[in-house]
Amino acid sequence: MQKILFTNDISAAVTSLVADMCPSTVHIVTDRNVNEKVLPSLSLPYPAIVTEPGDVSKNLDTLPGIWSGLIAGGATRRSVVINIGGGVVTDMGGFAAATFKRGVRFINVPTTLLSAVDAAVGGKTGINFCGLKNEIGAFAPADAVVVSTVLFSTLPKEELLSGYAEMLKHGLLSSEKEYRELLGFDILNADLDRLLPLLEKSVMVKERIVTEDPREKGIRRALNLGHTVGHAFESLAMEHSSPVPHGYAVAWGILAEMVISHMSERFPSDELYRYASYLKEHGYGSPDISCGDYPRLLELMRHDKKNDTSDHINFTLLSSPGKPLIDRSATEQVITESLDIFRDLMG
Amino acid sequence: MQKILFTNDISAAVTSLVADMCPSTVHIVTDRNVNEKVLPSLSLPYPAIVTEPGDVSKNLDTLPGIWSGLIAGGATRRSVVINIGGGVVTDMGGFAAATFKRGVRFINVPTTLLSAVDAAVGGKTGINFCGLKNEIGAFAPADAVVVSTVLFSTLPKEELLSGYAEMLKHGLLSSEKEYRELLGFDILNADLDRLLPLLEKSVMVKERIVTEDPREKGIRRALNLGHTVGHAFESLAMEHSSPVPHGYAVAWGILAEMVISHMSERFPSDELYRYASYLKEHGYGSPDISCGDYPRLLELMRHDKKNDTSDHINFTLLSSPGKPLIDRSATEQVITESLDIFRDLMG
């Protein structure tokens, strides 16, 4: 099981973790933004390997620079890598560490809400390849994750909303109580001290699921809630050259899959309205789609990595908040009707 | 544990393994030589992704071609990759499979003695990086390995000797009886039907060690016997632009480490002569070194990947045939004297 520390003192947590690991050398992997804006305040005494920020650098061209930095810094099999950044840094730095000398230990320090709740925990590392997200990667859990909300005060609204979509998802997978508590919290005017315990609960939902099923043979697929339709929204937006934040696409995808759940699994209709209201009141916007986009959306869903074969579409659905159902499928007709209802709800 | 089949009918074995795995698609990874000379005789009904032969292609430039071939062939997480070739193909194809969609299943079909006894079994995959052997990789065992001697009749003498060096090593790690049996077998005039059961014993030595310690935390380091000095010989030859076969370097390295074992661990001196005779009688040649090369050889040993820290040199030694001792070290003086004695023995 991964060691996960929830703290308001990142430097102390990292220093203590490193001391316990007795590494031969320690190396930070981060991006240029974090290196300029965050690292000075942490004053960690380790050299940093700095990548370019953004998803465009999460690819095979960036990895050699990380590996070369480790070699130049004298890294051995007993070295430790500390990935400090958002999901791009923790995914890519984790993959670089997992493959350097066939794997060295690493610590993740997520600097965004989204990476704290999603990417930094759970052992999925990877890079994009040929335009496909996380097509190349490895299952390799961080030895430790340091989760803090102290860095979130300067995050843009968009990033907070994106991360919160994943927290809502974890609430929906966990229990009605936890989900209601999240619907009652205003992430746009967040008290960061109140956010930390909510985040802790949320991260532990994922951690429990991942511990039970690290390689996504079963229950871990529950974490794909919202992602089958969400990824299709995200890819379509990319194709239309107007990309949307991943977390917004997931927030919308959750609603679309709630509608499918309503049609196939009796998910209560009042929950649809309640969830849609949260999205509308907090400025998640809505995807720019018309019914002319449905065939392409269906095609994108069919080619999702989560499908074992390309001839049916796999969903995680819900019978009610807190009650996920994995490995469900839906007919094209149900999906199409759900997209109509989804657009009405968001309209 | 890996499934390992020893057989004289490769096609039947592969066909039966694939049937049991219920894959969505099947893809062969091989190199141009094997594709031309071996694949036609196997008549396997799967498309082949063909790489350039040789260690020079075992790098980050070749991987995208393999991954793209899998994508173009419609591979999913339930696909199976069959690596057919020598160590370069099984190491690199294994790494490509281990990282494609965070890991798909793969079967290794070694076509050389060296890859059968060494690379195809044990879960070490990888590529070279920055001139460093297997610097980037993953621990990922093949789901199955098909071992056969039927392809070995056309192998050059050099390849047979290289593979046999690893078999001698396994004998030394396993038991005096097994080691003596190997010294009594003439690999240069080998009856392939007699070789198969010897090979089976040899592969199972490695398999037992690897099962006990997949990630090389302890006893697996025994497999490094001969490799600390052997890699240094190999790297030095490369630096002198007169590369030597890996297996020859290992064969020499075993002798050099036997001498160190003699000096530090009372390894019997008559065994040194007996082993040196096998090498001389079977044409392993000897490394082109003088005492002027010792400082560089020591430096290469210090920087070996097997060292946890770069300030001491890790060896696997022997107290007698069949009795390995892991995590030993030797002073520079002992190593230097051993190299002198080694040169006398080979002279």
XYZ file of C-alpha atoms in Angstrom:
694
model
C 0.000 0.000 0.000
C 1.189 3.498 -0.795
C 2.130 5.729 2.092
C -0.031 8.863 1.852
C 0.635 11.834 4.100
C -1.922 14.648 4.471
C -0.153 17.699 5.766
C 0.201 21.451 5.771
C 3.988 21.186 5.929
C 5.241 19.653 2.700
C 8.945 20.210 3.359
C 8.878 18.466 6.714
C 6.919 15.537 5.283
C 9.292 15.098 2.340
C 12.373 15.416 4.503
C 11.135 12.769 6.894
C 10.122 10.381 4.083
C 13.508 10.736 2.399
C 15.315 10.088 5.670
C 13.391 6.818 6.074
C 14.260 5.668 2.551
C 18.072 5.892 2.900
C 18.535 6.792 -0.764
C 21.917 6.963 -2.503
C 20.843 10.205 -4.231
C 17.632 12.261 -4.421
C 16.335 14.040 -7.537
C 13.359 16.323 -8.055
C 11.390 16.109 -11.307
C 9.206 19.132 -11.940
C 8.118 21.553 -14.648
C 9.310 25.102 -15.307
C 6.277 26.766 -13.719
C 6.471 24.783 -10.509
C 10.223 25.214 -10.440
C 9.834 28.998 -10.506
C 6.734 29.438 -8.368
C 6.639 26.598 -5.866
C 10.063 25.067 -5.339
C 11.667 28.184 -3.791
C 9.077 28.137 -0.986
C 9.775 24.459 -0.237
C 13.574 24.886 0.055
C 14.304 21.215 -0.571
C 18.044 20.545 -0.871
C 17.891 18.359 -3.999
C 18.749 19.102 -7.628
C 15.753 19.521 -9.948
C 15.240 18.112 -13.429
C 12.945 20.647 -15.068
C 10.576 19.822 -17.946
C 8.379 22.082 -20.015
C 4.876 22.477 -18.545
C 1.710 21.193 -20.157
C 0.279 18.051 -21.667
C 2.153 18.694 -24.941
C 5.415 17.781 -23.205
C 4.042 14.515 -21.770
C 5.590 12.391 -24.468
C 8.497 10.292 -25.620
C 10.576 13.362 -26.464
C 10.712 14.532 -22.844
C 11.701 11.241 -21.190
C 15.359 11.171 -22.350
C 15.927 14.514 -20.650
C 14.669 13.121 -17.341
C 16.694 9.921 -17.622
C 19.824 11.835 -18.660
C 19.349 14.148 -15.689
C 19.251 11.130 -13.389
C 22.389 9.671 -14.967
C 24.197 13.017 -14.795
C 23.210 13.291 -11.127
C 24.745 9.894 -10.359
C 21.447 8.107 -9.725
C 21.646 4.410 -8.822
C 19.005 1.762 -8.180
C 18.780 3.051 -4.606
C 18.060 6.639 -5.613
C 14.749 8.363 -4.988
C 12.861 10.619 -7.415
C 10.463 13.250 -6.066
C 7.863 14.334 -8.625
C 6.542 17.770 -7.723
C 3.805 19.103 -9.985
C 0.468 18.434 -11.592
C -0.692 15.248 -13.299
C 1.699 15.626 -16.214
C 4.703 15.703 -13.895
C 3.536 12.869 -11.625
C 2.474 10.641 -14.560
C 5.610 11.242 -16.603
C 8.067 11.474 -13.712
C 6.555 8.298 -12.286
C 7.016 6.502 -15.595
C 10.588 7.792 -15.916
C 11.358 6.509 -12.406
C 9.553 3.199 -12.972
C 11.701 2.467 -16.031
C 15.055 3.947 -14.964
C 17.353 0.974 -14.248
C 14.111 -1.059 -14.301
C 12.613 1.007 -11.530
C 13.708 3.334 -8.751
C 11.577 4.530 -5.840
C 9.618 7.750 -6.155
C 7.539 10.180 -4.099
C 4.719 12.261 -5.581
C 3.974 15.762 -4.351
C 0.894 16.937 -6.264
C 0.652 20.709 -6.616
C -2.871 20.808 -8.038
C -6.181 19.558 -6.693
C -6.658 17.346 -9.755
C -3.335 15.608 -9.410
C -3.791 15.218 -5.646
C -7.122 13.493 -6.031
C -6.367 11.602 -9.203
C -2.964 11.250 -10.818
C -0.625 11.189 -7.834
C -2.252 8.189 -6.183
C -2.902 4.764 -7.626
C 0.152 3.699 -9.546
C -0.823 4.606 -13.085
C 2.112 6.260 -14.802
C 2.525 7.067 -18.448
C 2.917 9.335 -21.422
C 0.868 10.145 -24.483
C 1.800 8.501 -27.780
C 0.524 9.003 -31.321
C -2.152 11.358 -30.041
C -3.436 8.720 -27.613
C -3.581 9.644 -23.937
C -1.427 7.525 -21.598
C -0.960 4.975 -24.358
C 2.494 4.068 -23.060
C 3.036 3.564 -19.363
C 3.376 1.264 -16.411
C 1.539 0.336 -13.247
C 3.993 1.595 -10.646
C 2.788 3.029 -7.352
C 4.681 5.892 -5.764
C 6.368 4.781 -2.556
C 4.795 7.784 -0.887
C 2.461 10.657 -1.744
C 2.435 13.970 0.113
C -0.961 15.646 -0.143
C -1.417 19.240 0.948
C -3.851 22.043 0.164
C -1.401 24.851 0.982
C -0.368 25.228 -2.656
C -3.950 25.487 -3.902
C -4.621 29.112 -2.943
C -3.090 30.359 -6.186
C -4.734 27.785 -8.446
C -7.043 29.143 -11.143
C -10.765 28.444 -10.825
C -10.616 26.066 -13.784
C -8.123 23.833 -12.034
C -10.123 23.723 -8.791
C -13.290 22.800 -10.679
C -11.419 20.094 -12.592
C -10.109 18.520 -9.429
C -13.432 18.801 -7.716
C -15.102 16.815 -10.496
C -12.928 13.851 -9.527
C -13.812 14.388 -5.873
C -17.517 14.321 -6.758
C -16.850 11.098 -8.645
C -15.175 9.531 -5.613
C -18.127 10.617 -3.472
C -20.525 8.953 -5.908
C -18.498 5.741 -5.739
C -18.171 5.775 -1.966
C -21.374 6.656 -0.123
C -24.426 8.876 -0.331
C -23.276 10.723 2.801
C -19.868 11.566 1.395
C -21.408 12.652 -1.897
C -23.942 14.950 -0.168
C -21.175 16.529 1.873
C -19.309 17.365 -1.342
C -22.430 18.852 -2.971
C -22.695 21.098 0.094
C -19.141 22.431 -0.234
C -18.426 25.485 -2.375
C -15.135 24.755 -4.105
C -15.040 28.246 -5.670
C -14.857 29.916 -2.256
C -12.984 27.165 -0.562
C -11.554 27.305 2.911
C -8.363 25.323 2.310
C -8.264 24.047 5.875
C -11.780 22.642 5.453
C -10.824 21.238 2.047
C -7.939 19.122 3.426
C -10.116 16.616 5.355
C -12.544 16.352 2.414
C -9.585 15.717 0.126
C -8.243 13.116 2.521
C -11.530 11.190 2.429
C -11.588 11.475 -1.341
C -8.031 10.259 -1.865
C -8.686 7.340 0.464
C -11.687 6.264 -1.643
C -9.354 5.878 -4.585
C -6.630 4.284 -2.471
C -9.020 1.631 -1.140
C -10.219 0.735 -4.621
C -6.701 0.662 -6.057
C -5.348 -1.483 -3.222
C -8.089 -3.993 -3.865
C -7.452 -4.092 -7.624
C -4.137 -2.500 -8.617
C -4.179 -3.689 -12.231
C -7.741 -2.799 -13.074
C -9.085 -6.294 -13.541
C -12.347 -5.505 -11.762
C -13.501 -2.964 -9.204
C -10.883 -0.386 -10.170
C -12.921 0.143 -13.326
C -15.410 1.925 -11.085
C -12.967 4.843 -11.179
C -13.802 5.218 -14.854
C -17.192 6.647 -13.912
C -17.773 9.649 -16.139
C -14.701 8.919 -18.224
C -16.154 6.943 -21.116
C -18.353 9.837 -22.250
C -15.984 12.382 -20.685
C -13.010 11.276 -22.787
C -15.174 11.401 -25.899
C -16.189 15.001 -25.077
C -12.542 15.841 -24.467
C -11.325 14.262 -27.709
C -14.092 15.853 -29.771
C -13.243 19.277 -28.366
C -9.598 18.646 -29.273
C -10.614 17.690 -32.816
C -12.594 20.923 -33.055
C -9.469 22.810 -31.931
C -11.203 24.140 -28.838
C -9.828 21.937 -26.054
C -11.624 21.759 -22.719
C -10.140 20.997 -19.294
C -10.058 17.279 -18.558
C -11.957 17.776 -15.306
C -14.792 19.667 -17.013
C -15.127 16.841 -19.529
C -15.272 14.365 -16.645
C -17.870 16.478 -14.806
C -20.036 16.474 -17.948
C -19.310 12.795 -18.555
C -20.533 11.926 -15.066
C -23.845 13.616 -15.818
C -24.185 11.849 -19.174
C -23.446 8.507 -17.513
C -25.897 9.311 -14.707
C -28.519 9.667 -17.441
C -27.539 6.298 -18.923
C -27.711 4.905 -15.362
C -31.181 6.394 -15.011
C -32.340 4.736 -18.239
C -30.668 1.359 -17.590
C -30.268 1.036 -13.836
C -33.061 3.160 -12.269
C -30.660 5.825 -11.006
C -33.070 8.383 -9.417
C -34.035 11.276 -11.690
C -33.925 13.894 -8.901
C -30.217 13.135 -8.529
C -29.723 14.133 -12.153
C -31.152 17.582 -11.488
C -29.250 18.020 -8.246
C -25.912 17.167 -9.865
C -26.613 19.280 -12.966
C -27.390 22.238 -10.684
C -24.020 21.951 -8.971
C -22.281 22.063 -12.350
C -24.319 25.042 -13.539
C -24.014 27.018 -10.316
C -20.248 26.575 -10.176
C -19.495 27.473 -13.785
C -18.491 24.147 -15.329
C -19.997 25.329 -18.628
C -21.197 22.708 -21.079
C -19.793 20.904 -24.109
C -20.348 22.447 -27.496
C -22.103 19.515 -29.177
C -25.078 19.022 -31.439
C -26.749 15.806 -32.545
C -24.540 15.948 -35.628
C -21.636 15.084 -33.337
C -23.212 11.889 -31.970
C -21.738 9.458 -34.523
C -18.228 10.729 -33.845
C -18.795 10.661 -30.075
C -19.952 7.038 -30.297
C -16.913 6.158 -32.358
C -14.619 7.786 -29.799
C -16.323 5.826 -27.001
C -15.892 2.577 -28.920
C -12.143 3.159 -29.270
C -11.605 4.071 -25.649
C -8.634 2.238 -24.062
C -11.009 0.909 -21.403
C -12.726 -1.363 -23.915
C -11.250 -4.846 -23.994
C -12.538 -5.321 -27.499
C -13.556 -2.610 -29.896
C -17.063 -3.939 -30.546
C -18.832 -2.774 -27.402
C -18.705 0.229 -25.106
C -17.859 -0.327 -21.466
C -19.356 1.899 -18.749
C -19.292 2.225 -15.005
C -22.881 3.073 -14.058
C -24.674 3.821 -10.789
C -27.846 2.440 -9.269
C -27.773 5.328 -6.747
C -25.132 7.605 -5.184
C -22.611 5.317 -3.489
C -23.623 2.240 -5.505
C -21.422 1.787 -8.605
C -21.925 -0.972 -11.163
C -18.867 -1.925 -13.219
C -18.590 -3.527 -16.654
C -21.944 -2.340 -17.926
C -22.659 -1.598 -21.540
C -25.346 0.420 -23.271
C -26.790 0.268 -26.766
C -26.113 3.070 -29.208
C -29.779 4.020 -28.952
C -29.625 4.418 -25.176
C -26.410 6.440 -25.438
C -27.918 8.684 -28.104
C -31.074 9.315 -26.070
C -28.965 9.978 -23.002
C -26.972 12.591 -24.877
C -30.262 14.331 -25.785
C -31.384 14.361 -22.150
C -27.889 15.437 -21.053
C -28.068 18.438 -23.371
C -31.491 19.366 -21.989
C -30.192 19.168 -18.414
C -27.197 21.360 -19.214
C -29.167 23.704 -21.475
C 5.579 -18.241 -12.174
C 6.276 -18.125 -15.887
C 5.008 -20.973 -18.011
C 8.023 -22.491 -19.783
C 7.545 -25.106 -22.480
C 10.469 -27.221 -23.719
C 9.580 -28.626 -27.093
C 10.692 -29.624 -30.553
C 7.475 -28.268 -32.076
C 7.410 -24.500 -31.643
C 4.337 -23.859 -33.789
C 2.174 -26.326 -31.882
C 3.314 -24.906 -28.542
C 2.636 -21.305 -29.561
C -0.740 -22.169 -31.059
C -1.842 -23.929 -27.913
C -0.615 -21.117 -25.631
C -2.402 -18.489 -27.696
C -5.623 -20.493 -27.647
C -5.496 -20.601 -23.838
C -4.965 -16.842 -23.588
C -8.107 -15.799 -25.536
C -6.419 -12.658 -26.908
C -8.261 -9.944 -28.813
C -5.389 -9.778 -31.327
C -1.954 -11.414 -31.654
C 1.201 -9.681 -32.922
C 4.679 -11.023 -33.587
C 7.696 -8.828 -32.807
C 10.876 -10.002 -34.502
C 13.901 -8.747 -36.413
C 14.586 -8.773 -40.138
C 16.894 -11.807 -40.031
C 14.501 -13.966 -38.046
C 11.620 -12.757 -40.173
C 13.378 -13.969 -43.318
C 15.032 -17.141 -42.057
C 12.870 -18.528 -39.250
C 9.299 -17.261 -39.467
C 8.463 -18.952 -42.799
C 9.221 -22.366 -41.255
C 6.937 -21.670 -38.279
C 3.906 -20.645 -40.385
C 2.255 -18.719 -37.581
C -0.861 -16.855 -38.755
C -0.082 -13.518 -37.074
C 1.195 -10.232 -38.496
C 4.841 -9.424 -37.718
C 6.347 -6.131 -36.583
C 9.901 -6.309 -37.908
C 12.828 -4.416 -36.365
C 16.419 -4.094 -37.526
C 18.677 -6.805 -36.100
C 21.479 -6.198 -33.630
C 22.166 -4.473 -30.366
C 22.444 -1.099 -32.138
C 18.681 -1.121 -32.677
C 17.883 -1.918 -29.029
C 17.109 1.677 -28.144
C 14.542 4.388 -27.787
C 14.399 4.987 -31.544
C 13.039 1.521 -32.255
C 10.242 1.416 -29.673
C 7.832 3.808 -31.427
C 7.826 1.528 -34.479
C 6.766 -1.424 -32.323
C 4.075 0.538 -30.492
C 2.773 2.035 -33.737
C 2.625 -1.438 -35.240
C 0.506 -2.600 -32.318
C -1.820 0.391 -32.656
C -2.105 -0.084 -36.423
C -2.930 -3.758 -35.832
C -5.779 -2.839 -33.491
C -4.105 -4.099 -30.317
C -6.068 -3.723 -27.062
C -5.242 -4.489 -23.445
C -6.252 -8.080 -24.134
C -3.846 -8.524 -27.030
C -0.833 -10.831 -26.947
C 2.645 -10.074 -28.290
C 4.935 -12.933 -29.343
C 8.616 -11.969 -29.338
C 10.533 -14.299 -31.651
C 14.279 -13.734 -31.786
C 17.450 -13.352 -29.791
C 17.987 -11.345 -26.633
C 17.581 -7.989 -28.354
C 14.113 -8.930 -29.578
C 12.931 -10.513 -26.336
C 14.322 -7.663 -24.161
C 12.978 -4.882 -26.365
C 9.747 -6.583 -27.424
C 9.114 -7.447 -23.787
C 9.611 -3.829 -22.749
C 7.383 -2.609 -25.584
C 4.645 -5.023 -24.465
C 5.133 -4.203 -20.766
C 4.558 -0.502 -21.444
C 1.915 -0.637 -24.200
C -1.364 0.469 -22.593
C 0.497 -0.063 -19.287
C 1.171 -3.682 -20.121
C -0.125 -6.420 -22.413
C 0.680 -10.119 -22.165
C 3.596 -11.531 -24.124
C 5.214 -14.832 -25.076
C 8.948 -15.204 -25.747
C 10.271 -17.612 -28.351
C 14.074 -17.427 -28.142
C 15.834 -18.344 -31.373
C 19.356 -18.434 -29.958
C 20.926 -20.476 -27.184
C 21.927 -17.314 -25.323
C 18.435 -15.848 -25.315
C 16.897 -19.215 -24.382
C 19.105 -19.609 -21.351
C 19.276 -15.970 -20.361
C 17.162 -13.177 -21.785
C 13.876 -14.922 -22.530
C 13.295 -16.072 -18.955
C 13.191 -14.011 -15.786
C 11.250 -10.872 -16.490
C 14.031 -8.390 -17.174
C 13.091 -6.291 -20.186
C 14.759 -3.165 -21.451
C 16.687 -1.103 -23.921
C 20.073 0.591 -23.988
C 20.238 4.327 -23.296
C 23.117 6.795 -23.513
C 25.528 3.969 -24.212
C 24.433 2.149 -21.038
C 23.175 -1.416 -21.407
C 19.569 -2.030 -20.317
C 19.553 1.337 -18.560
C 15.824 1.761 -19.250
C 13.463 -1.130 -18.702
C 10.946 -2.911 -16.541
C 10.603 -6.089 -14.547
C 7.897 -7.847 -16.537
C 7.868 -11.613 -16.895
C 6.680 -13.162 -20.142
C 3.416 -15.015 -19.638
C 5.031 -17.963 -21.366
C 8.361 -18.930 -22.898
C 8.753 -21.566 -25.603
C 12.233 -23.111 -25.511
C 13.419 -25.319 -28.339
C 16.786 -26.386 -29.744
C 15.491 -27.036 -33.274
C 16.500 -23.565 -34.459
C 20.057 -23.877 -33.138
C 21.502 -26.065 -35.923
C 22.236 -23.019 -38.055
C 23.662 -20.861 -35.255
C 27.282 -19.751 -35.642
C 29.864 -21.209 -33.263
C 30.216 -17.842 -31.547
C 26.564 -17.777 -30.561
C 26.616 -21.338 -29.196
C 29.697 -20.573 -27.098
C 28.080 -17.393 -25.797
C 24.946 -19.202 -24.715
C 26.929 -22.043 -23.237
C 28.839 -19.612 -21.000
C 25.534 -18.773 -19.304
C 24.745 -22.484 -18.994
C 28.107 -23.050 -17.299
C 27.248 -20.180 -14.964
C 23.899 -21.758 -14.064
C 25.675 -25.050 -13.426
C 28.118 -23.305 -11.082
C 25.217 -21.751 -9.196
C 23.215 -24.957 -9.001
C 25.270 -28.020 -8.087
C 28.638 -29.624 -8.643
C 26.943 -32.520 -10.468
C 25.184 -30.272 -12.954
C 28.368 -28.272 -13.517
C 30.447 -31.419 -14.183
C 27.860 -32.662 -16.664
C 28.172 -29.379 -18.572
C 31.993 -29.541 -18.610
C 31.619 -33.016 -20.140
C 29.404 -31.818 -23.000
C 30.969 -30.582 -26.217
C 28.872 -27.617 -27.300
C 30.812 -27.270 -30.563
C 29.702 -30.699 -31.747
C 26.368 -30.660 -30.028
C 23.661 -33.234 -30.461
C 20.632 -30.936 -30.260
C 18.437 -33.667 -28.836
C 20.932 -34.143 -26.003
C 21.215 -30.377 -25.570
C 17.471 -29.897 -24.929
C 17.380 -31.637 -21.522
C 20.607 -29.865 -20.449
C 19.047 -26.583 -21.516
C 15.882 -27.415 -19.607
C 17.853 -27.972 -16.405
C 19.769 -24.768 -17.002
C 16.698 -22.627 -17.646
C 15.044 -24.035 -14.536
C 18.029 -22.980 -12.416
C 17.388 -19.407 -13.452
C 13.627 -19.778 -13.122
C 13.937 -21.055 -9.544
C 16.184 -18.167 -8.544
C 14.005 -15.575 -10.257
C 10.805 -16.925 -8.712
C 12.362 -16.625 -5.292
C 13.576 -13.074 -5.887
C 11.975 -11.446 -8.943
C 13.251 -7.928 -8.243
C 16.844 -8.770 -7.464
C 16.836 -7.822 -3.811
C 18.916 -10.828 -2.789
C 19.589 -14.272 -4.225
C 18.896 -13.200 -7.814
C 22.192 -11.331 -7.663
C 23.812 -14.764 -7.837
C 22.979 -14.640 -11.547
C 25.499 -11.826 -11.857
C 28.313 -14.343 -11.434
C 30.933 -13.495 -14.047
C 29.166 -10.316 -15.037
C 30.945 -7.708 -12.913
C 34.298 -8.390 -14.548
C 32.628 -9.647 -17.732
C 30.808 -6.367 -18.361
C 34.040 -4.470 -17.762
C 35.827 -6.650 -20.372
C 32.920 -6.096 -22.748
C 32.854 -2.317 -22.262
C 36.632 -1.998 -22.590
C 36.583 -3.955 -25.850
C 33.843 -1.631 -27.085
C 35.944 1.400 -26.144
C 38.857 -0.088 -28.082
C 36.541 -0.476 -31.085
C 36.984 -4.235 -31.117
C 33.754 -5.498 -29.541
C 33.580 -9.043 -28.198
C 30.510 -11.277 -27.891
C 28.711 -10.788 -24.563
C 28.905 -14.502 -23.801
C 32.679 -14.622 -24.314
C 33.067 -11.693 -21.935
C 30.919 -13.544 -19.389
C 32.933 -16.751 -19.851
C 36.133 -14.787 -19.146
C 34.457 -12.870 -16.334
C 33.490 -16.142 -14.629
C 37.136 -17.210 -14.661
C 38.309 -13.858 -13.297
C 35.697 -14.038 -10.529
C 36.674 -17.656 -9.795
C 40.180 -16.327 -9.180
C 38.819 -13.659 -6.838
C 36.793 -16.434 -5.159
C 39.974 -18.483 -4.838
C 41.769 -15.575 -3.164
C 38.890 -14.509 -0.898
C 36.698 -17.570 -0.417
C 38.990 -20.601 -0.838
C 37.485 -21.639 -4.143
C 39.635 -24.672 -5.109
C 42.542 -23.925 -7.443
C 42.134 -27.120 -9.515
C 38.697 -25.838 -10.530
C 40.354 -22.757 -12.003
C 42.498 -24.904 -14.295
C 39.614 -27.187 -15.236
C 37.365 -24.277 -16.200
C 40.157 -22.443 -18.044
C 40.815 -25.615 -20.051
C 37.202 -25.792 -21.208
C 37.429 -22.216 -22.452
C 40.728 -22.804 -24.245
C 39.719 -26.126 -25.789
C 36.463 -24.718 -27.133
C 37.848 -21.538 -28.651
C 36.524 -18.822 -26.350
C 39.728 -16.833 -27.027
C 40.837 -14.311 -24.407
C 40.443 -10.601 -23.792
C 43.039 -8.272 -25.232
C 44.144 -6.571 -22.032
C 47.401 -5.542 -20.430
C 48.057 -4.223 -16.934
C 47.778 -0.720 -18.407
C 44.036 -1.423 -18.762
C 43.504 -2.238 -15.080
C 42.596 1.279 -13.898
C 39.926 1.593 -16.576
C 38.612 -1.920 -15.860
C 38.301 -1.065 -12.163
C 36.482 2.139 -13.020
C 34.055 0.244 -15.253
C 33.403 -2.247 -12.455
C 32.733 0.574 -10.010
C 30.107 2.069 -12.314
C 28.328 -1.205 -12.969
C 24.521 -0.964 -12.597
C 24.694 -3.762 -10.029
C 26.399 -1.508 -7.497
C 23.982 0.146 -5.113
C 26.471 2.900 -4.493
C 29.388 3.827 -6.661
C 32.024 3.502 -3.942
C 32.417 -0.253 -3.785
C 32.360 -3.129 -6.261
C 29.772 -5.852 -5.780
C 30.537 -9.459 -6.759
C 28.867 -12.823 -6.691
C 31.618 -15.256 -5.683
C 31.811 -19.016 -5.163
C 33.157 -21.106 -2.315
C 32.993 -24.154 -4.619
C 30.992 -25.241 -7.706
C 27.311 -25.122 -6.685
C 27.929 -22.793 -3.716
C 27.444 -19.120 -4.660
C 28.005 -16.227 -2.266
C 26.165 -13.013 -3.057
C 26.939 -9.411 -2.136
C 30.672 -9.886 -1.740
C 33.192 -7.214 -2.427
C 36.905 -7.259 -3.128
C 39.621 -4.675 -2.684
C 41.267 -3.120 -5.702
C 44.428 -4.977 -4.828
C 42.712 -8.371 -4.853
C 41.006 -7.547 -8.144
C 44.290 -6.439 -9.684
C 46.119 -9.571 -8.561
C 43.227 -11.699 -9.819
C 43.491 -10.100 -13.238
C 47.184 -11.033 -13.324
C 46.402 -14.655 -12.451
C 43.488 -14.640 -14.901
C 45.831 -13.569 -17.709
C 48.277 -16.324 -16.785
C 45.502 -18.933 -16.843
C 44.285 -17.781 -20.254
C 47.798 -17.219 -21.631
